[in-house]
């Protein structure tokens, strides 16, 4: 029987159901398993701990799938886990108003390396670990059976696939190709999503609850939506009653879609769209004496690895400092970090440092996290990545 034996004293994470076995924790591999094969994981003394899928090309050498010795790692396991995830979404009150949501969130849903996002009748799937990629066909078959979509598209996370030794493999994997823009609904608003080429799988589903929180702050406000992507926050601010909305975004394609999303929801008029680097554009706004009542900062992930943490901290501080300078007294700063490595406390500290430098008094009036279709598994704290603060700035 093939088995992975851990080094002495390295069994604790597996016993605590952490789903990753790092290559450095492995003493030896018995038998001749190929990468992608199921393996048992045993402690140094031979005690059975868990079962997972081997990938020696990755630093995460085994992705654990079950802690039940009677459960086989096979197509049935994937089908079972997906059925559970789908059922959980069907019973999430937060999803009542939307046709777009995350159906399965990788380790946090017991499906390591697999993300499934639903956009109306289409599914966008990311296979970002060999564990999931190896079961691609079984996963697609299970999704067809569970959801009956019109089509399924595979979207790559190239960085993650490279770490797993996987080649690019994007495209339609089942059914009809989606139109250039799939229309989705969220709380009575409609958005166009580029499921084949958009960022992530096309839309920032994880910000849904935070969009809901931000909407009422739009009332009577001049709003700046920085890192706007396709304008999801901008549209919300408009519906909340904003008197003007300015978006800043580096991707012209995304911003063109933002304009279209505003227009199709009936919000034309007092909008200004700036294609550019937010750091530069916010500095230019300050130089021009511009002021806003609400500033939303939703930058991309600045901290890609622990080695980037310091640089990322500076990035977050700089952009928050720039935003604070632009706010009217009593204005609202909505500020996010989607870097998993930047914890909630550290992020608050960074915003505080920016407040000190700006000479502004800042009060936290609400805290934000990822939407409930992106659950946080307690045995996998890494699944918590999105944090945000809604602040009153004096
Ligand atoms: N707020 C958006 C999601 C933002 S994701 C929403 O709710 O849909 C981060 C966005 O920042 C991406 O669209 C990316 O293209 C953009 N971006 C990255 N670096 C940037 C920079 N330096 N200046 C402006 N935009 C940037």
mmCIF file of C-alpha atoms and ligand atoms in Angstrom:
data_model
loop_
_atom_site.group_PDB
_atom_site.id
_atom_site.type_symbol
_atom_site.label_atom_id
_atom_site.label_comp_id
_atom_site.label_asym_id
_atom_site.label_seq_id
_atom_site.Cartn_x
_atom_site.Cartn_y
_atom_site.Cartn_z
ATOM 1 C CA UNK A 1 0.000 0.000 0.000
ATOM 2 C CA UNK A 2 1.300 3.442 -0.874
ATOM 3 C CA UNK A 3 1.695 5.761 2.075
ATOM 4 C CA UNK A 4 3.393 8.996 2.963
ATOM 5 C CA UNK A 5 5.166 8.857 6.335
ATOM 6 C CA UNK A 6 5.658 12.137 8.144
ATOM 7 C CA UNK A 7 8.737 13.102 10.094
ATOM 8 C CA UNK A 8 8.570 12.692 13.846
ATOM 9 C CA UNK A 9 6.764 15.615 15.483
ATOM 10 C CA UNK A 10 5.298 16.848 12.171
ATOM 11 C CA UNK A 11 1.866 15.205 12.488
ATOM 12 C CA UNK A 12 0.041 17.905 14.427
ATOM 13 C CA UNK A 13 -1.402 19.921 11.492
ATOM 14 C CA UNK A 14 -2.766 16.759 9.840
ATOM 15 C CA UNK A 15 -4.319 15.664 13.158
ATOM 16 C CA UNK A 16 -5.914 19.095 13.432
ATOM 17 C CA UNK A 17 -7.314 18.593 9.934
ATOM 18 C CA UNK A 18 -5.210 21.209 8.247
ATOM 19 C CA UNK A 19 -5.505 20.168 4.582
ATOM 20 C CA UNK A 20 -1.877 20.781 3.542
ATOM 21 C CA UNK A 21 1.137 18.518 4.027
ATOM 22 C CA UNK A 22 4.310 20.418 3.154
ATOM 23 C CA UNK A 23 7.125 18.557 1.414
ATOM 24 C CA UNK A 24 9.459 19.360 4.330
ATOM 25 C CA UNK A 25 7.263 17.385 6.744
ATOM 26 C CA UNK A 26 7.608 14.149 4.769
ATOM 27 C CA UNK A 27 10.115 11.484 5.901
ATOM 28 C CA UNK A 28 9.492 8.942 3.131
ATOM 29 C CA UNK A 29 7.015 7.639 0.590
ATOM 30 C CA UNK A 30 6.275 3.903 0.533
ATOM 31 C CA UNK A 31 5.204 2.256 -2.706
ATOM 32 C CA UNK A 32 5.416 4.015 -6.066
ATOM 33 C CA UNK A 33 2.573 6.511 -6.230
ATOM 34 C CA UNK A 34 2.488 8.922 -9.179
ATOM 35 C CA UNK A 35 1.758 12.603 -8.737
ATOM 36 C CA UNK A 36 -2.033 12.921 -8.731
ATOM 37 C CA UNK A 37 -2.590 9.547 -7.043
ATOM 38 C CA UNK A 38 -4.426 9.115 -3.752
ATOM 39 C CA UNK A 39 -2.124 8.370 -0.803
ATOM 40 C CA UNK A 40 -2.545 7.580 2.878
ATOM 41 C CA UNK A 41 -0.712 9.854 5.250
ATOM 42 C CA UNK A 42 0.767 8.277 8.371
ATOM 43 C CA UNK A 43 2.615 9.595 11.407
ATOM 44 C CA UNK A 44 6.243 8.539 12.005
ATOM 45 C CA UNK A 45 5.029 5.638 14.175
ATOM 46 C CA UNK A 46 2.708 4.433 11.386
ATOM 47 C CA UNK A 47 -0.523 5.816 12.859
ATOM 48 C CA UNK A 48 -3.070 6.489 10.040
ATOM 49 C CA UNK A 49 -3.864 10.217 9.886
ATOM 50 C CA UNK A 50 -5.614 11.114 6.658
ATOM 51 C CA UNK A 51 -5.901 10.481 2.924
ATOM 52 C CA UNK A 52 -5.114 12.910 0.164
ATOM 53 C CA UNK A 53 -3.589 13.454 -3.257
ATOM 54 C CA UNK A 54 0.141 13.549 -3.857
ATOM 55 C CA UNK A 55 1.968 16.181 -5.876
ATOM 56 C CA UNK A 56 5.741 16.134 -5.461
ATOM 57 C CA UNK A 57 6.100 19.061 -7.864
ATOM 58 C CA UNK A 58 4.412 21.349 -5.327
ATOM 59 C CA UNK A 59 5.622 22.548 -1.925
ATOM 60 C CA UNK A 60 2.214 21.380 -0.774
ATOM 61 C CA UNK A 61 3.100 17.765 -1.418
ATOM 62 C CA UNK A 62 -0.222 16.295 -0.272
ATOM 63 C CA UNK A 63 -3.654 17.939 -0.290
ATOM 64 C CA UNK A 64 -5.712 16.116 2.309
ATOM 65 C CA UNK A 65 -9.268 15.232 1.399
ATOM 66 C CA UNK A 66 -10.506 12.980 4.172
ATOM 67 C CA UNK A 67 -9.824 12.099 7.778
ATOM 68 C CA UNK A 68 -12.182 9.105 7.608
ATOM 69 C CA UNK A 69 -10.246 5.869 6.958
ATOM 70 C CA UNK A 70 -13.319 4.367 5.271
ATOM 71 C CA UNK A 71 -13.713 7.181 2.743
ATOM 72 C CA UNK A 72 -12.019 6.584 -0.606
ATOM 73 C CA UNK A 73 -10.539 9.439 -2.634
ATOM 74 C CA UNK A 74 -12.471 8.945 -5.859
ATOM 75 C CA UNK A 75 -15.010 10.596 -8.156
ATOM 76 C CA UNK A 76 -17.719 9.929 -5.603
ATOM 77 C CA UNK A 77 -15.927 11.961 -2.944
ATOM 78 C CA UNK A 78 -15.728 14.991 -5.254
ATOM 79 C CA UNK A 79 -19.391 14.606 -6.207
ATOM 80 C CA UNK A 80 -20.374 14.370 -2.561
ATOM 81 C CA UNK A 81 -18.413 17.445 -1.540
ATOM 82 C CA UNK A 82 -19.790 19.466 -4.442
ATOM 83 C CA UNK A 83 -23.346 18.396 -3.614
ATOM 84 C CA UNK A 84 -22.822 19.584 -0.042
ATOM 85 C CA UNK A 85 -21.414 22.929 -1.183
ATOM 86 C CA UNK A 86 -24.263 23.440 -3.660
ATOM 87 C CA UNK A 87 -26.844 22.590 -1.010
ATOM 88 C CA UNK A 88 -25.247 25.051 1.424
ATOM 89 C CA UNK A 89 -25.518 27.852 -1.164
ATOM 90 C CA UNK A 90 -29.163 27.016 -1.833
ATOM 91 C CA UNK A 91 -29.829 27.684 1.853
ATOM 92 C CA UNK A 92 -27.842 30.936 2.145
ATOM 93 C CA UNK A 93 -30.245 33.844 2.682
ATOM 94 C CA UNK A 94 -27.577 36.283 1.421
ATOM 95 C CA UNK A 95 -27.825 34.803 -2.083
ATOM 96 C CA UNK A 96 -31.576 35.326 -2.472
ATOM 97 C CA UNK A 97 -31.156 38.418 -4.652
ATOM 98 C CA UNK A 98 -28.436 37.223 -6.977
ATOM 99 C CA UNK A 99 -27.753 34.931 -9.919
ATOM 100 C CA UNK A 100 -23.969 35.016 -9.374
ATOM 101 C CA UNK A 101 -22.184 33.397 -6.474
ATOM 102 C CA UNK A 102 -19.368 31.067 -5.505
ATOM 103 C CA UNK A 103 -20.632 27.488 -5.461
ATOM 104 C CA UNK A 104 -17.461 25.927 -4.105
ATOM 105 C CA UNK A 105 -14.483 27.550 -2.396
ATOM 106 C CA UNK A 106 -11.515 25.194 -2.490
ATOM 107 C CA UNK A 107 -10.184 23.905 0.851
ATOM 108 C CA UNK A 108 -12.878 25.830 2.728
ATOM 109 C CA UNK A 109 -15.489 23.581 1.075
ATOM 110 C CA UNK A 110 -13.444 20.377 1.227
ATOM 111 C CA UNK A 111 -12.569 20.595 -2.487
ATOM 112 C CA UNK A 112 -8.867 21.566 -2.457
ATOM 113 C CA UNK A 113 -7.691 23.456 -5.502
ATOM 114 C CA UNK A 114 -11.184 23.841 -6.934
ATOM 115 C CA UNK A 115 -13.233 27.021 -7.242
ATOM 116 C CA UNK A 116 -16.638 27.026 -8.917
ATOM 117 C CA UNK A 117 -18.412 30.315 -9.601
ATOM 118 C CA UNK A 118 -21.904 30.555 -11.000
ATOM 119 C CA UNK A 119 -22.845 33.352 -13.411
ATOM 120 C CA UNK A 120 -26.530 32.816 -14.203
ATOM 121 C CA UNK A 121 -26.592 29.798 -16.552
ATOM 122 C CA UNK A 122 -22.814 29.483 -16.827
ATOM 123 C CA UNK A 123 -20.185 28.106 -14.503
ATOM 124 C CA UNK A 124 -16.571 29.293 -14.299
ATOM 125 C CA UNK A 125 -14.276 26.721 -12.753
ATOM 126 C CA UNK A 126 -10.686 27.104 -11.565
ATOM 127 C CA UNK A 127 -8.534 24.014 -11.199
ATOM 128 C CA UNK A 128 -5.581 25.455 -9.311
ATOM 129 C CA UNK A 129 -4.091 22.306 -7.781
ATOM 130 C CA UNK A 130 -3.254 18.944 -9.303
ATOM 131 C CA UNK A 131 -5.592 17.355 -6.722
ATOM 132 C CA UNK A 132 -8.571 18.952 -8.483
ATOM 133 C CA UNK A 133 -7.113 19.039 -11.998
ATOM 134 C CA UNK A 134 -6.662 15.284 -11.925
ATOM 135 C CA UNK A 135 -10.419 14.871 -11.278
ATOM 136 C CA UNK A 136 -11.446 17.451 -13.878
ATOM 137 C CA UNK A 137 -13.799 15.132 -15.766
ATOM 138 C CA UNK A 138 -15.501 13.769 -12.672
ATOM 139 C CA UNK A 139 -15.924 17.309 -11.339
ATOM 140 C CA UNK A 140 -17.423 18.587 -14.601
ATOM 141 C CA UNK A 141 -19.791 15.600 -14.744
ATOM 142 C CA UNK A 142 -20.893 16.216 -11.145
ATOM 143 C CA UNK A 143 -21.485 19.921 -11.826
ATOM 144 C CA UNK A 144 -23.564 19.168 -14.916
ATOM 145 C CA UNK A 145 -25.667 16.788 -12.880
ATOM 146 C CA UNK A 146 -26.061 19.138 -9.889
ATOM 147 C CA UNK A 147 -26.582 22.482 -11.675
ATOM 148 C CA UNK A 148 -27.572 21.719 -15.274
ATOM 149 C CA UNK A 149 -25.746 24.786 -16.600
ATOM 150 C CA UNK A 150 -25.725 25.876 -20.253
ATOM 151 C CA UNK A 151 -21.962 25.753 -20.287
ATOM 152 C CA UNK A 152 -18.857 25.378 -18.146
ATOM 153 C CA UNK A 153 -15.675 27.391 -18.653
ATOM 154 C CA UNK A 154 -12.267 26.625 -17.119
ATOM 155 C CA UNK A 155 -10.364 29.730 -15.989
ATOM 156 C CA UNK A 156 -6.702 29.491 -14.990
ATOM 157 C CA UNK A 157 -5.016 31.050 -12.011
ATOM 158 C CA UNK A 158 -1.611 30.882 -13.769
ATOM 159 C CA UNK A 159 0.420 31.647 -10.627
ATOM 160 C CA UNK A 160 -1.238 28.840 -8.655
ATOM 161 C CA UNK A 161 -1.035 26.364 -11.541
ATOM 162 C CA UNK A 162 2.655 27.047 -12.034
ATOM 163 C CA UNK A 163 3.363 26.264 -8.368
ATOM 164 C CA UNK A 164 1.632 22.917 -8.943
ATOM 165 C CA UNK A 165 3.520 22.143 -12.143
ATOM 166 C CA UNK A 166 0.346 22.489 -14.220
ATOM 167 C CA UNK A 167 0.217 23.930 -17.726
ATOM 168 C CA UNK A 168 -2.353 26.459 -18.915
ATOM 169 C CA UNK A 169 -5.694 24.843 -19.732
ATOM 170 C CA UNK A 170 -8.379 27.481 -20.220
ATOM 171 C CA UNK A 171 -11.527 27.322 -22.286
ATOM 172 C CA UNK A 172 -14.989 25.879 -22.574
ATOM 173 C CA UNK A 173 -14.965 22.420 -20.998
ATOM 174 C CA UNK A 174 -18.633 21.562 -21.380
ATOM 175 C CA UNK A 175 -21.728 22.781 -23.200
ATOM 176 C CA UNK A 176 -22.248 26.100 -24.966
ATOM 177 C CA UNK A 177 -19.626 28.827 -24.916
ATOM 178 C CA UNK A 178 -20.884 31.849 -22.967
ATOM 179 C CA UNK A 179 -21.649 35.125 -24.757
ATOM 180 C CA UNK A 180 -18.940 37.836 -24.607
ATOM 181 C CA UNK A 181 -20.805 39.250 -21.601
ATOM 182 C CA UNK A 182 -23.039 37.209 -19.334
ATOM 183 C CA UNK A 183 -25.732 39.259 -17.627
ATOM 184 C CA UNK A 184 -26.062 38.665 -13.903
ATOM 185 C CA UNK A 185 -28.446 40.079 -11.341
ATOM 186 C CA UNK A 186 -27.674 41.325 -7.862
ATOM 187 C CA UNK A 187 -30.342 42.891 -5.665
ATOM 188 C CA UNK A 188 -32.296 44.235 -8.627
ATOM 189 C CA UNK A 189 -29.215 45.569 -10.426
ATOM 190 C CA UNK A 190 -27.732 43.979 -13.524
ATOM 191 C CA UNK A 191 -24.063 43.615 -14.376
ATOM 192 C CA UNK A 192 -22.237 42.376 -17.451
ATOM 193 C CA UNK A 193 -19.528 39.837 -16.712
ATOM 194 C CA UNK A 194 -16.774 38.691 -19.053
ATOM 195 C CA UNK A 195 -16.631 35.079 -17.904
ATOM 196 C CA UNK A 196 -13.995 34.066 -20.477
ATOM 197 C CA UNK A 197 -11.508 36.901 -20.011
ATOM 198 C CA UNK A 198 -12.434 38.975 -16.943
ATOM 199 C CA UNK A 199 -10.334 39.123 -13.767
ATOM 200 C CA UNK A 200 -10.540 36.154 -11.405
ATOM 201 C CA UNK A 201 -13.545 34.378 -12.925
ATOM 202 C CA UNK A 202 -15.141 37.658 -14.053
ATOM 203 C CA UNK A 203 -16.663 39.418 -11.029
ATOM 204 C CA UNK A 204 -15.726 40.145 -7.410
ATOM 205 C CA UNK A 205 -18.379 37.955 -5.842
ATOM 206 C CA UNK A 206 -16.590 38.144 -2.489
ATOM 207 C CA UNK A 207 -17.519 41.850 -2.105
ATOM 208 C CA UNK A 208 -21.298 41.373 -2.366
ATOM 209 C CA UNK A 209 -22.087 41.982 1.309
ATOM 210 C CA UNK A 210 -19.752 44.968 1.363
ATOM 211 C CA UNK A 211 -21.442 46.470 -1.703
ATOM 212 C CA UNK A 212 -24.700 46.187 0.229
ATOM 213 C CA UNK A 213 -23.129 47.936 3.226
ATOM 214 C CA UNK A 214 -21.672 50.737 1.112
ATOM 215 C CA UNK A 215 -24.790 51.530 -0.941
ATOM 216 C CA UNK A 216 -26.559 53.782 1.625
ATOM 217 C CA UNK A 217 -23.412 55.858 2.163
ATOM 218 C CA UNK A 218 -23.845 57.037 -1.415
ATOM 219 C CA UNK A 219 -26.702 59.306 -0.380
ATOM 220 C CA UNK A 220 -25.970 62.898 -1.365
ATOM 221 C CA UNK A 221 -22.284 62.079 -1.676
ATOM 222 C CA UNK A 222 -19.510 62.774 -4.140
ATOM 223 C CA UNK A 223 -18.030 59.297 -4.406
ATOM 224 C CA UNK A 224 -14.592 58.139 -5.528
ATOM 225 C CA UNK A 225 -14.399 54.433 -6.435
ATOM 226 C CA UNK A 226 -10.690 53.627 -6.746
ATOM 227 C CA UNK A 227 -9.647 50.259 -8.224
ATOM 228 C CA UNK A 228 -13.164 50.175 -9.642
ATOM 229 C CA UNK A 229 -12.853 47.186 -12.028
ATOM 230 C CA UNK A 230 -16.296 46.938 -13.699
ATOM 231 C CA UNK A 231 -17.894 49.451 -11.360
ATOM 232 C CA UNK A 232 -19.758 47.223 -8.921
ATOM 233 C CA UNK A 233 -19.277 49.652 -5.999
ATOM 234 C CA UNK A 234 -19.895 52.653 -8.249
ATOM 235 C CA UNK A 235 -23.277 51.287 -9.340
ATOM 236 C CA UNK A 236 -24.229 50.672 -5.701
ATOM 237 C CA UNK A 237 -23.181 54.182 -4.669
ATOM 238 C CA UNK A 238 -25.327 55.595 -7.476
ATOM 239 C CA UNK A 239 -28.355 53.649 -6.361
ATOM 240 C CA UNK A 240 -27.713 54.864 -2.829
ATOM 241 C CA UNK A 241 -28.162 58.417 -4.098
ATOM 242 C CA UNK A 242 -24.678 59.677 -4.977
ATOM 243 C CA UNK A 243 -24.555 63.116 -6.611
ATOM 244 C CA UNK A 244 -21.429 62.193 -8.543
ATOM 245 C CA UNK A 245 -19.250 59.122 -9.037
ATOM 246 C CA UNK A 246 -15.609 59.114 -10.096
ATOM 247 C CA UNK A 247 -13.955 55.799 -10.934
ATOM 248 C CA UNK A 248 -10.225 55.139 -11.214
ATOM 249 C CA UNK A 249 -9.011 51.885 -12.744
ATOM 250 C CA UNK A 250 -5.889 50.802 -14.629
ATOM 251 C CA UNK A 251 -7.679 48.454 -17.031
ATOM 252 C CA UNK A 252 -9.435 50.320 -19.868
ATOM 253 C CA UNK A 253 -11.491 47.201 -20.725
ATOM 254 C CA UNK A 254 -12.747 46.934 -17.156
ATOM 255 C CA UNK A 255 -13.590 50.618 -17.030
ATOM 256 C CA UNK A 256 -15.472 50.460 -20.336
ATOM 257 C CA UNK A 257 -17.601 47.736 -18.788
ATOM 258 C CA UNK A 258 -18.053 49.875 -15.658
ATOM 259 C CA UNK A 259 -19.500 52.669 -17.824
ATOM 260 C CA UNK A 260 -21.818 50.178 -19.456
ATOM 261 C CA UNK A 261 -22.875 48.743 -16.095
ATOM 262 C CA UNK A 262 -23.700 52.227 -14.808
ATOM 263 C CA UNK A 263 -25.662 53.054 -17.957
ATOM 264 C CA UNK A 264 -27.662 49.831 -18.068
ATOM 265 C CA UNK A 265 -28.828 50.443 -14.509
ATOM 266 C CA UNK A 266 -29.997 53.907 -15.498
ATOM 267 C CA UNK A 267 -27.156 55.884 -13.955
ATOM 268 C CA UNK A 268 -25.577 58.051 -16.607
ATOM 269 C CA UNK A 269 -24.813 61.683 -16.085
ATOM 270 C CA UNK A 270 -22.434 62.878 -13.441
ATOM 271 C CA UNK A 271 -19.801 60.221 -13.773
ATOM 272 C CA UNK A 272 -16.129 60.597 -14.480
ATOM 273 C CA UNK A 273 -13.981 57.622 -15.493
ATOM 274 C CA UNK A 274 -10.231 57.828 -15.174
ATOM 275 C CA UNK A 275 -8.024 55.131 -16.669
ATOM 276 C CA UNK A 276 -4.782 55.192 -14.761
ATOM 277 C CA UNK A 277 -2.676 54.238 -11.797
ATOM 278 C CA UNK A 278 -4.671 54.984 -8.645
ATOM 279 C CA UNK A 279 -1.552 56.062 -6.735
ATOM 280 C CA UNK A 280 -0.838 58.706 -9.365
ATOM 281 C CA UNK A 281 -4.409 59.764 -10.014
ATOM 282 C CA UNK A 282 -5.268 60.226 -6.329
ATOM 283 C CA UNK A 283 -2.142 62.330 -5.897
ATOM 284 C CA UNK A 284 -3.223 64.411 -8.890
ATOM 285 C CA UNK A 285 -6.704 64.875 -7.372
ATOM 286 C CA UNK A 286 -5.079 66.176 -4.219
ATOM 287 C CA UNK A 287 -2.869 68.551 -6.148
ATOM 288 C CA UNK A 288 -5.981 69.827 -7.932
ATOM 289 C CA UNK A 289 -7.744 70.428 -4.600
ATOM 290 C CA UNK A 290 -10.448 67.827 -5.232
ATOM 291 C CA UNK A 291 -12.513 66.552 -2.280
ATOM 292 C CA UNK A 292 -14.913 63.622 -1.890
ATOM 293 C CA UNK A 293 -17.476 62.546 0.704
ATOM 294 C CA UNK A 294 -16.879 58.833 0.177
ATOM 295 C CA UNK A 295 -13.702 57.108 -1.016
ATOM 296 C CA UNK A 296 -13.681 53.377 -1.756
ATOM 297 C CA UNK A 297 -10.295 51.642 -1.972
ATOM 298 C CA UNK A 298 -10.379 48.062 -3.231
ATOM 299 C CA UNK A 299 -6.839 47.425 -4.467
ATOM 300 C CA UNK A 300 -5.540 44.125 -5.841
ATOM 301 C CA UNK A 301 -3.600 41.755 -3.612
ATOM 302 C CA UNK A 302 -0.367 43.586 -2.713
ATOM 303 C CA UNK A 303 1.150 40.771 -0.583
ATOM 304 C CA UNK A 304 1.755 37.735 -2.784
ATOM 305 C CA UNK A 305 4.204 36.080 -0.388
ATOM 306 C CA UNK A 306 5.589 36.613 3.101
ATOM 307 C CA UNK A 307 8.648 38.214 1.494
ATOM 308 C CA UNK A 308 6.422 40.928 0.008
ATOM 309 C CA UNK A 309 4.749 41.794 3.293
ATOM 310 C CA UNK A 310 6.740 44.913 4.091
ATOM 311 C CA UNK A 311 6.406 46.324 0.597
ATOM 312 C CA UNK A 312 2.702 45.496 0.630
ATOM 313 C CA UNK A 313 2.310 47.309 3.957
ATOM 314 C CA UNK A 314 3.839 50.425 2.426
ATOM 315 C CA UNK A 315 1.465 50.154 -0.550
ATOM 316 C CA UNK A 316 -1.597 49.913 1.673
ATOM 317 C CA UNK A 317 -0.399 52.778 3.835
ATOM 318 C CA UNK A 318 0.352 55.038 0.847
ATOM 319 C CA UNK A 319 -2.974 54.512 -0.875
ATOM 320 C CA UNK A 320 -4.905 55.018 2.381
ATOM 321 C CA UNK A 321 -2.917 58.170 3.114
ATOM 322 C CA UNK A 322 -3.776 59.525 -0.339
ATOM 323 C CA UNK A 323 -7.452 58.718 0.194
ATOM 324 C CA UNK A 324 -7.542 60.362 3.625
ATOM 325 C CA UNK A 325 -6.215 63.608 2.125
ATOM 326 C CA UNK A 326 -9.138 63.653 -0.311
ATOM 327 C CA UNK A 327 -11.942 63.256 2.230
ATOM 328 C CA UNK A 328 -14.149 66.065 3.450
ATOM 329 C CA UNK A 329 -14.338 66.271 7.267
ATOM 330 C CA UNK A 330 -16.921 63.697 8.367
ATOM 331 C CA UNK A 331 -16.422 61.761 5.136
ATOM 332 C CA UNK A 332 -16.362 57.985 4.722
ATOM 333 C CA UNK A 333 -13.367 55.839 3.848
ATOM 334 C CA UNK A 334 -14.170 52.300 2.727
ATOM 335 C CA UNK A 335 -10.872 50.455 2.604
ATOM 336 C CA UNK A 336 -10.075 46.838 1.804
ATOM 337 C CA UNK A 337 -7.226 44.372 1.684
ATOM 338 C CA UNK A 338 -7.613 41.010 -0.022
ATOM 339 C CA UNK A 339 -4.096 39.879 0.961
ATOM 340 C CA UNK A 340 -4.511 36.822 3.149
ATOM 341 C CA UNK A 341 -1.083 37.512 4.630
ATOM 342 C CA UNK A 342 -2.206 40.906 5.930
ATOM 343 C CA UNK A 343 -4.370 40.053 8.931
ATOM 344 C CA UNK A 344 -7.252 42.121 10.269
ATOM 345 C CA UNK A 345 -5.166 43.615 13.091
ATOM 346 C CA UNK A 346 -2.233 44.465 10.863
ATOM 347 C CA UNK A 347 -4.539 46.094 8.325
ATOM 348 C CA UNK A 348 -6.152 48.251 11.022
ATOM 349 C CA UNK A 349 -2.686 49.246 12.215
ATOM 350 C CA UNK A 350 -1.675 50.264 8.688
ATOM 351 C CA UNK A 351 -4.774 52.434 8.305
ATOM 352 C CA UNK A 352 -4.027 53.972 11.698
ATOM 353 C CA UNK A 353 -0.484 54.827 10.598
ATOM 354 C CA UNK A 354 -1.916 56.489 7.499
ATOM 355 C CA UNK A 355 -4.344 58.431 9.726
ATOM 356 C CA UNK A 356 -1.479 59.650 11.912
ATOM 357 C CA UNK A 357 0.505 60.800 8.883
ATOM 358 C CA UNK A 358 -2.543 62.512 7.433
ATOM 359 C CA UNK A 359 -3.312 64.196 10.760
ATOM 360 C CA UNK A 360 -6.928 62.982 10.597
ATOM 361 C CA UNK A 361 -9.067 61.410 13.323
ATOM 362 C CA UNK A 362 -10.464 58.128 12.034
ATOM 363 C CA UNK A 363 -13.223 56.045 13.600
ATOM 364 C CA UNK A 364 -14.092 52.516 12.514
ATOM 365 C CA UNK A 365 -17.867 52.339 12.126
ATOM 366 C CA UNK A 366 -18.139 48.917 10.452
ATOM 367 C CA UNK A 367 -15.955 45.950 9.642
ATOM 368 C CA UNK A 368 -16.133 44.008 6.406
ATOM 369 C CA UNK A 369 -15.220 40.461 5.410
ATOM 370 C CA UNK A 370 -15.747 38.129 2.466
ATOM 371 C CA UNK A 371 -19.302 37.157 1.507
ATOM 372 C CA UNK A 372 -20.740 33.954 3.031
ATOM 373 C CA UNK A 373 -20.456 32.022 -0.241
ATOM 374 C CA UNK A 374 -16.689 32.289 0.480
ATOM 375 C CA UNK A 375 -16.771 30.505 3.850
ATOM 376 C CA UNK A 376 -13.845 30.352 6.259
ATOM 377 C CA UNK A 377 -13.088 26.798 7.383
ATOM 378 C CA UNK A 378 -11.865 26.762 10.990
ATOM 379 C CA UNK A 379 -9.349 24.027 10.150
ATOM 380 C CA UNK A 380 -8.019 26.223 7.333
ATOM 381 C CA UNK A 381 -7.663 29.793 8.613
ATOM 382 C CA UNK A 382 -5.916 30.696 5.337
ATOM 383 C CA UNK A 383 -9.383 30.748 3.769
ATOM 384 C CA UNK A 384 -10.025 34.130 5.458
ATOM 385 C CA UNK A 385 -8.465 36.688 3.153
ATOM 386 C CA UNK A 386 -10.729 39.697 2.578
ATOM 387 C CA UNK A 387 -10.989 42.357 5.241
ATOM 388 C CA UNK A 388 -12.173 45.919 5.204
ATOM 389 C CA UNK A 389 -12.990 48.907 7.361
ATOM 390 C CA UNK A 390 -15.683 51.515 6.926
ATOM 391 C CA UNK A 391 -14.370 54.601 8.659
ATOM 392 C CA UNK A 392 -15.597 58.078 9.531
ATOM 393 C CA UNK A 393 -12.811 60.527 8.850
ATOM 394 C CA UNK A 394 -12.626 63.921 10.597
HETATM 395 N N1 LIG B 1 -13.779 47.038 -6.650
HETATM 396 C C1 LIG B 1 -13.857 46.077 -7.716
HETATM 397 C C2 LIG B 1 -12.736 45.067 -7.661
HETATM 398 C C3 LIG B 1 -11.359 45.644 -7.647
HETATM 399 S S1 LIG B 1 -10.087 44.490 -7.978
HETATM 400 C C4 LIG B 1 -15.200 45.388 -7.682
HETATM 401 O O1 LIG B 1 -15.868 45.424 -6.648
HETATM 402 O O2 LIG B 1 -15.578 44.795 -8.683
HETATM 403 C C5 LIG B 1 -8.720 45.547 -8.179
HETATM 404 C C6 LIG B 1 -8.731 46.366 -9.451
HETATM 405 O O3 LIG B 1 -7.650 47.265 -9.419
HETATM 406 C C7 LIG B 1 -8.564 45.579 -10.725
HETATM 407 O O4 LIG B 1 -9.630 45.879 -11.584
HETATM 408 C C8 LIG B 1 -7.232 46.047 -11.331
HETATM 409 O O5 LIG B 1 -7.281 46.157 -12.748
HETATM 410 C C9 LIG B 1 -7.096 47.396 -10.714
HETATM 411 N N2 LIG B 1 -5.733 47.877 -10.501
HETATM 412 C C10 LIG B 1 -4.624 47.192 -10.186
HETATM 413 N N3 LIG B 1 -3.596 48.017 -9.954
HETATM 414 C C11 LIG B 1 -4.070 49.275 -10.118
HETATM 415 C C12 LIG B 1 -3.492 50.557 -9.989
HETATM 416 N N4 LIG B 1 -2.218 50.733 -9.624
HETATM 417 N N5 LIG B 1 -4.281 51.632 -10.243
HETATM 418 C C13 LIG B 1 -5.574 51.488 -10.586
HETATM 419 N N6 LIG B 1 -6.164 50.284 -10.701
HETATM 420 C C14 LIG B 1 -5.428 49.190 -10.469
#
